[in-house]
Amino acid sequence: MSTGTLNIDLDALVANWQALDAKSAPTVETAAVVKADGYGLGVAPVSRALAKAGVRKFFVAAAEEGAELRQVLGRGPEIFVFSGHMAGDTDMISDLDLIPLLNSVDQLTRHFEALGTAPFGVQLDTGMNRLGMEPAEWAGVAELVLGAGPQLVMSHLACADEPDHPQNIAQLEMFRAMTDGIGAPRSLSATGGLLLGPEYHFDVTRPGVGLYGGLPFDAARPVAHISLPVIQSRVVEPGESVGYGASWVAEEQATIATVAGGYADGLLRSMSGKGALYHEGTACPIRGRVSMDMIAVDITHLGVEPRSLDILCAEQGVDALAGFAGTIGYEILTSLGARYRRQLLGGGAA
Ligand SMILES: *Cc1c(COP(=O)(O)O)cnc(C)c1O
């Protein structure tokens, strides 16, 4: 076996959704965000497992993702599109029953002109300044829009992973000011907001990263496990270097294992010389630079040459690995790439 193995634990995924769902009142619907190929883990297996567990609302970033998801889920579950109704999306939206979250008066006009009152939602900007209608814009169209019966009125928090950040309250108050009393379902929170407490839940929550085992859901079960086969190992003498740029030089005799997996597999080059791989719970430090297809690992202290080493495992989750690379768990997951042998674990596997 010459490529890494990516095990995707669908039971853990479902357990994470259930644990997040249990944090809100039974009247709050917990949706699932499956954009970017289910955060890199595969939109088909992830969405099927979640649908089987009872998820009825899914969110994606782009209409094309919604189209792919519709093939996976069939008719029934609702699919919301964050980028709304963009030019060229009309046929996809209408043929595949996607629900665009309209972000601007331009998008509203496009949607109503092309599809009348076909299902739609609205995204409001409450301070993130990324997507959605601003208060003045919304004030101008709210009556008309609400008359057409939106499926959802939503906004998004910029700082929800920092519970004490004053912007959370500010956005909550802005959202309330823009939507209290509208009589349409409302949604404000992704994983971080869901964890801030019930006042952030409204009618629908939209967790993504927490389902996949990432922070800020610190009680999440890990979903992705990666193990990389050892291609070769060698003894390196004091003064010899390892890898590109000769950036690591052995001070003492060391045994170096070269594993199959590198930055082309989302094991970011910025973790060069910093992270570790694990053998049965023992950390083995990365030596020198991460290459495109290989990483050199110090196994001197193991005393055996293992057949493989783990880079995502119980000892080191996506956020720990992200820490070494100077990034966040989201980027680790969505960078993993196509080269792994992917194995689905758990009863949700279909
Ligand atoms: C990505 C995204 C989510 C999910 O966010 P997580 O932090 O992964 O839970 C929810 N809502 C919007 C608008 C998003 O872009």
mmCIF file of C-alpha atoms and ligand atoms in Angstrom:
data_model
loop_
_atom_site.group_PDB
_atom_site.id
_atom_site.type_symbol
_atom_site.label_atom_id
_atom_site.label_comp_id
_atom_site.label_asym_id
_atom_site.label_seq_id
_atom_site.Cartn_x
_atom_site.Cartn_y
_atom_site.Cartn_z
ATOM 1 C CA MET A 1 0.000 0.000 0.000
ATOM 2 C CA SER A 2 1.698 3.167 -1.145
ATOM 3 C CA THR A 3 -0.602 6.036 -0.251
ATOM 4 C CA GLY A 4 -1.949 7.237 3.048
ATOM 5 C CA THR A 5 -5.200 5.983 4.502
ATOM 6 C CA LEU A 6 -7.891 8.451 5.521
ATOM 7 C CA ASN A 7 -10.434 6.850 7.818
ATOM 8 C CA ILE A 8 -13.677 8.759 8.104
ATOM 9 C CA ASP A 9 -15.620 7.825 11.206
ATOM 10 C CA LEU A 10 -19.264 8.348 10.293
ATOM 11 C CA ASP A 11 -20.432 7.248 13.745
ATOM 12 C CA ALA A 12 -18.359 10.045 15.271
ATOM 13 C CA LEU A 13 -19.786 12.493 12.712
ATOM 14 C CA VAL A 14 -23.345 11.515 13.613
ATOM 15 C CA ALA A 15 -22.537 11.593 17.344
ATOM 16 C CA ASN A 16 -21.177 15.131 16.932
ATOM 17 C CA TRP A 17 -24.344 16.244 15.171
ATOM 18 C CA GLN A 18 -26.466 14.634 17.903
ATOM 19 C CA ALA A 19 -24.383 16.266 20.645
ATOM 20 C CA LEU A 20 -24.745 19.694 19.022
ATOM 21 C CA ASP A 21 -28.456 19.087 18.409
ATOM 22 C CA ALA A 22 -28.893 18.250 22.103
ATOM 23 C CA LYS A 23 -27.565 21.698 23.068
ATOM 24 C CA SER A 24 -30.593 23.510 21.709
ATOM 25 C CA ALA A 25 -34.267 23.266 22.567
ATOM 26 C CA PRO A 26 -36.291 20.610 20.706
ATOM 27 C CA THR A 27 -38.017 23.393 18.765
ATOM 28 C CA VAL A 28 -34.695 24.443 17.221
ATOM 29 C CA GLU A 29 -33.764 22.567 14.061
ATOM 30 C CA THR A 30 -30.099 21.591 13.780
ATOM 31 C CA ALA A 31 -29.012 21.651 10.147
ATOM 32 C CA ALA A 32 -25.650 20.591 8.704
ATOM 33 C CA VAL A 33 -23.160 22.545 6.621
ATOM 34 C CA VAL A 34 -21.539 20.276 4.025
ATOM 35 C CA LYS A 35 -19.832 22.822 1.755
ATOM 36 C CA ALA A 36 -16.376 22.211 0.286
ATOM 37 C CA ASP A 37 -17.034 18.498 -0.224
ATOM 38 C CA GLY A 38 -18.229 18.006 3.331
ATOM 39 C CA TYR A 39 -15.219 19.875 4.750
ATOM 40 C CA GLY A 40 -12.946 17.689 2.655
ATOM 41 C CA LEU A 41 -14.283 14.385 3.957
ATOM 42 C CA GLY A 42 -16.625 13.601 1.064
ATOM 43 C CA VAL A 43 -20.022 15.205 0.633
ATOM 44 C CA ALA A 44 -21.707 11.931 -0.369
ATOM 45 C CA PRO A 45 -20.883 9.711 2.628
ATOM 46 C CA VAL A 46 -21.092 12.609 5.073
ATOM 47 C CA SER A 47 -24.497 13.818 3.864
ATOM 48 C CA ARG A 48 -25.965 10.344 3.598
ATOM 49 C CA ALA A 49 -24.946 9.527 7.157
ATOM 50 C CA LEU A 50 -26.357 12.833 8.420
ATOM 51 C CA ALA A 51 -29.616 12.445 6.500
ATOM 52 C CA LYS A 52 -29.988 8.962 7.927
ATOM 53 C CA ALA A 53 -29.471 10.443 11.403
ATOM 54 C CA GLY A 54 -32.335 12.872 10.794
ATOM 55 C CA VAL A 55 -30.826 16.026 9.267
ATOM 56 C CA ARG A 56 -33.414 17.677 7.020
ATOM 57 C CA LYS A 57 -31.648 20.951 6.148
ATOM 58 C CA PHE A 58 -28.255 21.112 4.459
ATOM 59 C CA PHE A 59 -26.166 24.154 3.547
ATOM 60 C CA VAL A 60 -23.585 24.497 0.781
ATOM 61 C CA ALA A 61 -21.546 27.433 -0.502
ATOM 62 C CA ALA A 62 -22.327 27.260 -4.228
ATOM 63 C CA ALA A 63 -25.210 26.132 -6.426
ATOM 64 C CA GLU A 64 -22.920 23.572 -8.099
ATOM 65 C CA GLU A 65 -22.345 21.982 -4.706
ATOM 66 C CA GLY A 66 -26.089 21.976 -4.173
ATOM 67 C CA ALA A 67 -26.587 20.198 -7.493
ATOM 68 C CA GLU A 68 -24.122 17.494 -6.518
ATOM 69 C CA LEU A 69 -25.728 17.163 -3.102
ATOM 70 C CA ARG A 70 -29.196 16.797 -4.630
ATOM 71 C CA GLN A 71 -27.966 13.754 -6.585
ATOM 72 C CA VAL A 72 -26.720 12.269 -3.312
ATOM 73 C CA LEU A 73 -29.794 12.989 -1.198
ATOM 74 C CA GLY A 74 -32.592 12.730 -3.716
ATOM 75 C CA ARG A 75 -35.742 14.791 -3.235
ATOM 76 C CA GLY A 76 -36.754 15.648 0.287
ATOM 77 C CA PRO A 77 -34.081 17.344 2.325
ATOM 78 C CA GLU A 78 -33.790 21.109 1.879
ATOM 79 C CA ILE A 79 -30.566 22.430 0.353
ATOM 80 C CA PHE A 80 -29.663 26.066 1.030
ATOM 81 C CA VAL A 81 -26.996 27.912 -0.957
ATOM 82 C CA PHE A 82 -24.988 30.629 0.833
ATOM 83 C CA SER A 83 -23.900 32.430 -2.330
ATOM 84 C CA GLY A 84 -27.546 32.965 -3.214
ATOM 85 C CA HIS A 85 -28.851 33.246 -6.762
ATOM 86 C CA MET A 86 -25.896 34.122 -8.960
ATOM 87 C CA ALA A 87 -26.002 34.800 -12.681
ATOM 88 C CA GLY A 88 -26.213 31.471 -14.501
ATOM 89 C CA ASP A 89 -27.626 29.545 -11.530
ATOM 90 C CA THR A 90 -31.317 29.786 -12.399
ATOM 91 C CA ASP A 91 -31.719 26.395 -14.081
ATOM 92 C CA MET A 92 -29.819 24.572 -11.358
ATOM 93 C CA ILE A 93 -31.841 26.258 -8.640
ATOM 94 C CA SER A 94 -35.140 25.514 -10.280
ATOM 95 C CA ASP A 95 -34.449 22.001 -11.606
ATOM 96 C CA LEU A 96 -32.869 20.744 -8.411
ATOM 97 C CA ASP A 97 -34.984 22.589 -5.850
ATOM 98 C CA LEU A 98 -32.129 24.525 -4.312
ATOM 99 C CA ILE A 99 -32.941 27.344 -1.922
ATOM 100 C CA PRO A 100 -30.720 30.348 -2.592
ATOM 101 C CA LEU A 101 -30.007 32.668 0.326
ATOM 102 C CA LEU A 102 -30.452 35.967 -1.493
ATOM 103 C CA ASN A 103 -27.729 38.402 -0.525
ATOM 104 C CA SER A 104 -28.611 41.642 -2.264
ATOM 105 C CA VAL A 105 -31.350 43.530 -4.030
ATOM 106 C CA ASP A 106 -29.718 42.423 -7.295
ATOM 107 C CA GLN A 107 -30.112 38.787 -6.315
ATOM 108 C CA LEU A 108 -33.681 39.349 -5.134
ATOM 109 C CA THR A 109 -34.542 40.879 -8.484
ATOM 110 C CA ARG A 110 -32.863 38.062 -10.391
ATOM 111 C CA HIS A 111 -34.688 35.429 -8.350
ATOM 112 C CA PHE A 112 -38.143 36.993 -8.491
ATOM 113 C CA GLU A 113 -37.854 37.801 -12.198
ATOM 114 C CA ALA A 114 -36.653 34.344 -13.184
ATOM 115 C CA LEU A 115 -38.527 32.127 -10.762
ATOM 116 C CA GLY A 116 -41.288 34.178 -9.171
ATOM 117 C CA THR A 117 -41.718 33.116 -5.576
ATOM 118 C CA ALA A 118 -39.887 29.780 -5.904
ATOM 119 C CA PRO A 119 -38.398 28.911 -2.491
ATOM 120 C CA PHE A 120 -35.710 31.300 -1.315
ATOM 121 C CA GLY A 121 -34.090 32.574 1.857
ATOM 122 C CA VAL A 122 -32.440 35.839 2.720
ATOM 123 C CA GLN A 123 -29.043 36.581 4.169
ATOM 124 C CA LEU A 124 -28.586 39.748 6.210
ATOM 125 C CA ASP A 125 -25.353 41.461 7.105
ATOM 126 C CA THR A 126 -25.170 42.168 10.831
ATOM 127 C CA GLY A 127 -21.551 43.285 10.929
ATOM 128 C CA MET A 128 -19.325 40.750 9.205
ATOM 129 C CA ASN A 129 -19.411 42.665 5.918
ATOM 130 C CA ARG A 130 -19.020 39.574 3.807
ATOM 131 C CA LEU A 131 -22.436 38.584 2.474
ATOM 132 C CA GLY A 132 -25.977 39.746 2.965
ATOM 133 C CA MET A 133 -28.169 42.814 2.885
ATOM 134 C CA GLU A 134 -27.278 45.713 5.134
ATOM 135 C CA PRO A 135 -29.864 47.243 7.459
ATOM 136 C CA ALA A 136 -30.817 50.115 5.144
ATOM 137 C CA GLU A 137 -31.127 47.835 2.121
ATOM 138 C CA TRP A 138 -33.209 45.373 4.121
ATOM 139 C CA ALA A 139 -35.480 48.112 5.430
ATOM 140 C CA GLY A 140 -36.286 49.002 1.830
ATOM 141 C CA VAL A 141 -37.306 45.512 0.718
ATOM 142 C CA ALA A 142 -38.300 43.663 3.912
ATOM 143 C CA GLU A 143 -42.029 44.069 3.459
ATOM 144 C CA LEU A 144 -41.990 42.817 -0.112
ATOM 145 C CA VAL A 145 -39.629 39.953 0.708
ATOM 146 C CA LEU A 146 -41.555 38.829 3.775
ATOM 147 C CA GLY A 147 -44.747 38.920 1.746
ATOM 148 C CA ALA A 148 -43.223 36.282 -0.530
ATOM 149 C CA GLY A 149 -42.636 33.928 2.423
ATOM 150 C CA PRO A 150 -38.890 33.251 2.735
ATOM 151 C CA GLN A 151 -37.913 29.782 3.961
ATOM 152 C CA LEU A 152 -35.212 31.305 6.176
ATOM 153 C CA VAL A 153 -33.782 34.647 7.183
ATOM 154 C CA MET A 154 -30.192 34.287 8.329
ATOM 155 C CA SER A 155 -27.014 36.081 9.255
ATOM 156 C CA HIS A 156 -23.519 34.956 10.257
ATOM 157 C CA LEU A 157 -21.311 35.768 13.240
ATOM 158 C CA ALA A 158 -17.728 36.881 12.659
ATOM 159 C CA CYS A 159 -16.279 36.116 16.115
ATOM 160 C CA ALA A 160 -18.313 33.258 17.567
ATOM 161 C CA ASP A 161 -15.204 31.178 18.295
ATOM 162 C CA GLU A 162 -14.291 33.858 20.866
ATOM 163 C CA PRO A 163 -17.184 33.767 23.371
ATOM 164 C CA ASP A 164 -16.173 37.025 25.067
ATOM 165 C CA HIS A 165 -15.786 39.035 21.895
ATOM 166 C CA PRO A 166 -18.099 42.064 22.060
ATOM 167 C CA GLN A 167 -19.034 41.651 18.402
ATOM 168 C CA ASN A 168 -21.123 38.573 19.276
ATOM 169 C CA ILE A 169 -23.617 40.580 21.324
ATOM 170 C CA ALA A 170 -23.502 43.447 18.850
ATOM 171 C CA GLN A 171 -24.410 41.137 15.951
ATOM 172 C CA LEU A 172 -27.080 39.374 18.028
ATOM 173 C CA GLU A 173 -28.701 42.728 18.793
ATOM 174 C CA MET A 174 -28.470 43.840 15.188
ATOM 175 C CA PHE A 175 -30.034 40.564 14.015
ATOM 176 C CA ARG A 176 -32.876 40.978 16.492
ATOM 177 C CA ALA A 177 -33.415 44.563 15.455
ATOM 178 C CA MET A 178 -33.608 43.516 11.810
ATOM 179 C CA THR A 179 -35.786 40.423 12.273
ATOM 180 C CA ASP A 180 -37.834 40.453 15.483
ATOM 181 C CA GLY A 181 -41.476 39.829 14.692
ATOM 182 C CA ILE A 182 -40.996 38.924 11.013
ATOM 183 C CA GLY A 183 -42.855 35.628 11.219
ATOM 184 C CA ALA A 184 -40.274 33.741 9.109
ATOM 185 C CA PRO A 185 -37.784 31.147 10.416
ATOM 186 C CA ARG A 186 -34.469 32.654 11.516
ATOM 187 C CA SER A 187 -30.895 31.395 11.774
ATOM 188 C CA LEU A 188 -27.797 33.118 13.137
ATOM 189 C CA SER A 189 -25.373 30.500 14.369
ATOM 190 C CA ALA A 190 -22.776 28.119 13.017
ATOM 191 C CA THR A 191 -20.857 25.842 15.416
ATOM 192 C CA GLY A 192 -19.438 28.714 17.452
ATOM 193 C CA GLY A 193 -22.715 30.577 17.859
ATOM 194 C CA LEU A 194 -24.555 27.373 18.769
ATOM 195 C CA LEU A 195 -22.109 26.973 21.663
ATOM 196 C CA LEU A 196 -22.662 30.566 22.839
ATOM 197 C CA GLY A 197 -26.076 29.656 24.250
ATOM 198 C CA PRO A 198 -29.795 29.550 23.538
ATOM 199 C CA GLU A 199 -30.243 33.252 22.760
ATOM 200 C CA TYR A 200 -28.147 32.606 19.648
ATOM 201 C CA HIS A 201 -30.164 29.601 18.416
ATOM 202 C CA PHE A 202 -33.355 31.104 16.910
ATOM 203 C CA ASP A 203 -35.132 28.499 14.723
ATOM 204 C CA VAL A 204 -32.285 26.819 12.836
ATOM 205 C CA THR A 205 -28.602 26.347 13.683
ATOM 206 C CA ARG A 206 -25.975 25.685 10.998
ATOM 207 C CA PRO A 207 -23.005 23.785 12.433
ATOM 208 C CA GLY A 208 -20.209 22.756 10.105
ATOM 209 C CA VAL A 209 -16.769 22.254 11.588
ATOM 210 C CA GLY A 210 -18.020 20.826 14.886
ATOM 211 C CA LEU A 211 -19.606 17.922 12.999
ATOM 212 C CA TYR A 212 -16.214 17.060 11.565
ATOM 213 C CA GLY A 213 -14.455 17.092 14.930
ATOM 214 C CA GLY A 214 -13.041 20.620 14.913
ATOM 215 C CA LEU A 215 -12.855 23.558 17.307
ATOM 216 C CA PRO A 216 -14.626 25.502 18.676
ATOM 217 C CA PHE A 217 -16.593 22.324 19.582
ATOM 218 C CA ASP A 218 -14.005 21.072 22.041
ATOM 219 C CA ALA A 219 -16.081 18.037 23.040
ATOM 220 C CA ALA A 220 -16.276 16.838 19.424
ATOM 221 C CA ARG A 221 -15.257 13.297 18.612
ATOM 222 C CA PRO A 222 -12.520 13.172 15.976
ATOM 223 C CA VAL A 223 -13.847 12.115 12.576
ATOM 224 C CA ALA A 224 -10.745 12.032 10.360
ATOM 225 C CA HIS A 225 -7.863 9.654 11.059
ATOM 226 C CA ILE A 226 -4.825 9.486 8.810
ATOM 227 C CA SER A 227 -2.088 6.968 8.733
ATOM 228 C CA LEU A 228 0.874 7.135 6.320
ATOM 229 C CA PRO A 229 2.887 4.094 5.233
ATOM 230 C CA VAL A 230 6.636 4.081 5.862
ATOM 231 C CA ILE A 231 8.388 3.776 2.498
ATOM 232 C CA GLN A 232 11.908 3.435 3.828
ATOM 233 C CA SER A 233 13.973 4.159 6.906
ATOM 234 C CA ARG A 234 17.678 4.887 7.336
ATOM 235 C CA VAL A 235 20.255 5.707 9.965
ATOM 236 C CA VAL A 236 21.525 9.289 9.761
ATOM 237 C CA GLU A 237 24.926 10.072 11.282
ATOM 238 C CA PRO A 238 25.732 13.219 13.275
ATOM 239 C CA GLY A 239 26.275 16.128 10.878
ATOM 240 C CA GLU A 240 24.130 14.642 8.100
ATOM 241 C CA SER A 241 21.078 16.558 6.974
ATOM 242 C CA VAL A 242 17.557 15.454 6.021
ATOM 243 C CA GLY A 243 15.372 16.725 3.202
ATOM 244 C CA TYR A 244 15.184 19.798 0.959
ATOM 245 C CA GLY A 245 17.291 22.750 1.958
ATOM 246 C CA ALA A 246 19.193 20.528 4.402
ATOM 247 C CA SER A 247 17.226 22.364 7.068
ATOM 248 C CA TRP A 248 17.597 19.687 9.753
ATOM 249 C CA VAL A 249 21.001 18.340 10.703
ATOM 250 C CA ALA A 250 21.358 15.377 13.038
ATOM 251 C CA GLU A 251 23.253 16.140 16.227
ATOM 252 C CA GLU A 252 23.316 12.495 17.213
ATOM 253 C CA GLN A 253 22.820 9.328 15.278
ATOM 254 C CA ALA A 254 19.142 9.080 14.356
ATOM 255 C CA THR A 255 16.794 6.721 12.578
ATOM 256 C CA ILE A 256 14.659 8.530 10.042
ATOM 257 C CA ALA A 257 11.559 7.022 8.458
ATOM 258 C CA THR A 258 10.256 8.482 5.199
ATOM 259 C CA VAL A 259 6.458 8.277 5.012
ATOM 260 C CA ALA A 260 4.182 8.586 1.970
ATOM 261 C CA GLY A 261 2.251 11.838 2.345
ATOM 262 C CA GLY A 262 3.170 15.473 1.920
ATOM 263 C CA TYR A 263 1.881 18.913 1.167
ATOM 264 C CA ALA A 264 0.038 17.608 -1.905
ATOM 265 C CA ASP A 265 -2.036 15.659 0.624
ATOM 266 C CA GLY A 266 -2.829 18.738 2.681
ATOM 267 C CA LEU A 267 -0.034 18.065 5.165
ATOM 268 C CA LEU A 268 1.033 21.647 4.911
ATOM 269 C CA ARG A 269 4.645 22.582 4.281
ATOM 270 C CA SER A 270 4.414 25.083 7.112
ATOM 271 C CA MET A 271 4.488 22.180 9.600
ATOM 272 C CA SER A 272 8.077 21.433 8.496
ATOM 273 C CA GLY A 273 10.239 20.714 11.517
ATOM 274 C CA LYS A 274 7.310 21.241 13.926
ATOM 275 C CA GLY A 275 4.648 18.568 14.024
ATOM 276 C CA ALA A 276 4.879 14.902 14.875
ATOM 277 C CA LEU A 277 3.518 11.587 13.713
ATOM 278 C CA TYR A 278 2.518 8.867 16.150
ATOM 279 C CA HIS A 279 3.248 5.206 16.554
ATOM 280 C CA GLU A 280 0.936 3.508 19.054
ATOM 281 C CA GLY A 281 0.697 6.705 21.064
ATOM 282 C CA THR A 282 4.394 7.674 20.903
ATOM 283 C CA ALA A 283 5.261 10.978 19.230
ATOM 284 C CA CYS A 284 7.853 10.875 16.456
ATOM 285 C CA PRO A 285 8.951 14.382 15.403
ATOM 286 C CA ILE A 286 8.954 15.619 11.822
ATOM 287 C CA ARG A 287 12.518 16.350 10.700
ATOM 288 C CA GLY A 288 13.315 18.892 8.025
ATOM 289 C CA ARG A 289 10.942 20.082 5.364
ATOM 290 C CA VAL A 290 7.685 18.495 4.359
ATOM 291 C CA SER A 291 7.960 17.613 0.647
ATOM 292 C CA MET A 292 5.157 17.246 -1.865
ATOM 293 C CA ASP A 293 4.785 13.496 -1.344
ATOM 294 C CA MET A 294 6.909 12.646 1.679
ATOM 295 C CA ILE A 295 7.697 13.548 5.255
ATOM 296 C CA ALA A 296 10.800 12.506 7.207
ATOM 297 C CA VAL A 297 10.078 11.373 10.743
ATOM 298 C CA ASP A 298 12.443 10.645 13.626
ATOM 299 C CA ILE A 299 11.785 7.115 14.896
ATOM 300 C CA THR A 300 15.089 6.692 16.735
ATOM 301 C CA HIS A 301 13.396 6.112 20.095
ATOM 302 C CA LEU A 302 10.936 3.508 18.807
ATOM 303 C CA GLY A 303 13.476 0.762 18.321
ATOM 304 C CA VAL A 304 11.298 -0.765 15.589
ATOM 305 C CA GLU A 305 10.463 0.267 12.039
ATOM 306 C CA PRO A 306 6.685 0.610 12.001
ATOM 307 C CA ARG A 307 4.776 -0.143 8.802
ATOM 308 C CA SER A 308 2.940 3.148 9.143
ATOM 309 C CA LEU A 309 2.750 6.291 11.284
ATOM 310 C CA ASP A 310 -0.354 8.282 12.204
ATOM 311 C CA ILE A 311 -0.635 12.020 11.599
ATOM 312 C CA LEU A 312 -4.299 12.439 12.595
ATOM 313 C CA CYS A 313 -5.061 10.210 15.565
ATOM 314 C CA ALA A 314 -6.287 10.221 19.150
ATOM 315 C CA GLU A 315 -3.104 11.985 20.283
ATOM 316 C CA GLN A 316 -3.182 14.634 17.552
ATOM 317 C CA GLY A 317 -6.417 15.969 16.119
ATOM 318 C CA VAL A 318 -7.033 18.415 13.303
ATOM 319 C CA ASP A 319 -6.600 21.469 15.522
ATOM 320 C CA ALA A 320 -3.350 20.260 17.073
ATOM 321 C CA LEU A 321 -1.987 19.615 13.603
ATOM 322 C CA ALA A 322 -3.278 22.986 12.456
ATOM 323 C CA GLY A 323 -1.402 24.607 15.332
ATOM 324 C CA PHE A 324 1.898 23.314 13.970
ATOM 325 C CA ALA A 325 1.048 24.628 10.523
ATOM 326 C CA GLY A 326 -0.050 28.049 11.792
ATOM 327 C CA THR A 327 -3.618 27.544 10.597
ATOM 328 C CA ILE A 328 -7.023 26.263 11.742
ATOM 329 C CA GLY A 329 -8.583 22.801 11.697
ATOM 330 C CA TYR A 330 -10.926 23.892 8.891
ATOM 331 C CA GLU A 331 -7.983 24.384 6.541
ATOM 332 C CA ILE A 332 -6.402 21.053 7.434
ATOM 333 C CA LEU A 333 -9.663 19.198 6.706
ATOM 334 C CA THR A 334 -10.468 20.983 3.459
ATOM 335 C CA SER A 335 -6.901 20.565 2.148
ATOM 336 C CA LEU A 336 -6.650 16.784 2.492
ATOM 337 C CA GLY A 337 -6.949 16.111 -1.220
ATOM 338 C CA ALA A 338 -7.698 13.206 -3.477
ATOM 339 C CA ARG A 339 -4.767 10.865 -3.000
ATOM 340 C CA TYR A 340 -5.739 9.047 0.175
ATOM 341 C CA ARG A 341 -7.296 5.650 0.248
ATOM 342 C CA ARG A 342 -10.533 6.648 1.934
ATOM 343 C CA GLN A 343 -12.253 4.214 4.256
ATOM 344 C CA LEU A 344 -15.633 4.801 5.804
ATOM 345 C CA LEU A 345 -16.076 3.571 9.343
ATOM 346 C CA GLY A 346 -19.301 3.149 11.253
ATOM 347 C CA GLY A 347 -22.912 2.195 10.856
ATOM 348 C CA GLY A 348 -23.692 5.302 8.844
ATOM 349 C CA ALA A 349 -21.531 3.979 5.998
ATOM 350 C CA ALA A 350 -23.757 3.258 3.026
HETATM 351 C C1 LIG B 1 -19.223 27.809 6.788
HETATM 352 C C2 LIG B 1 -20.442 28.452 7.320
HETATM 353 C C3 LIG B 1 -21.152 27.861 8.392
HETATM 354 C C4 LIG B 1 -20.590 26.710 9.185
HETATM 355 O O1 LIG B 1 -19.559 27.238 10.013
HETATM 356 P P1 LIG B 1 -18.750 26.372 11.054
HETATM 357 O O2 LIG B 1 -17.897 27.370 11.756
HETATM 358 O O3 LIG B 1 -17.943 25.413 10.253
HETATM 359 O O4 LIG B 1 -19.707 25.694 11.948
HETATM 360 C C5 LIG B 1 -22.370 28.406 8.746
HETATM 361 N N1 LIG B 1 -22.853 29.512 8.116
HETATM 362 C C6 LIG B 1 -22.184 30.127 7.116
HETATM 363 C C7 LIG B 1 -22.768 31.343 6.483
HETATM 364 C C8 LIG B 1 -20.954 29.638 6.677
HETATM 365 O O5 LIG B 1 -20.291 30.251 5.705
#
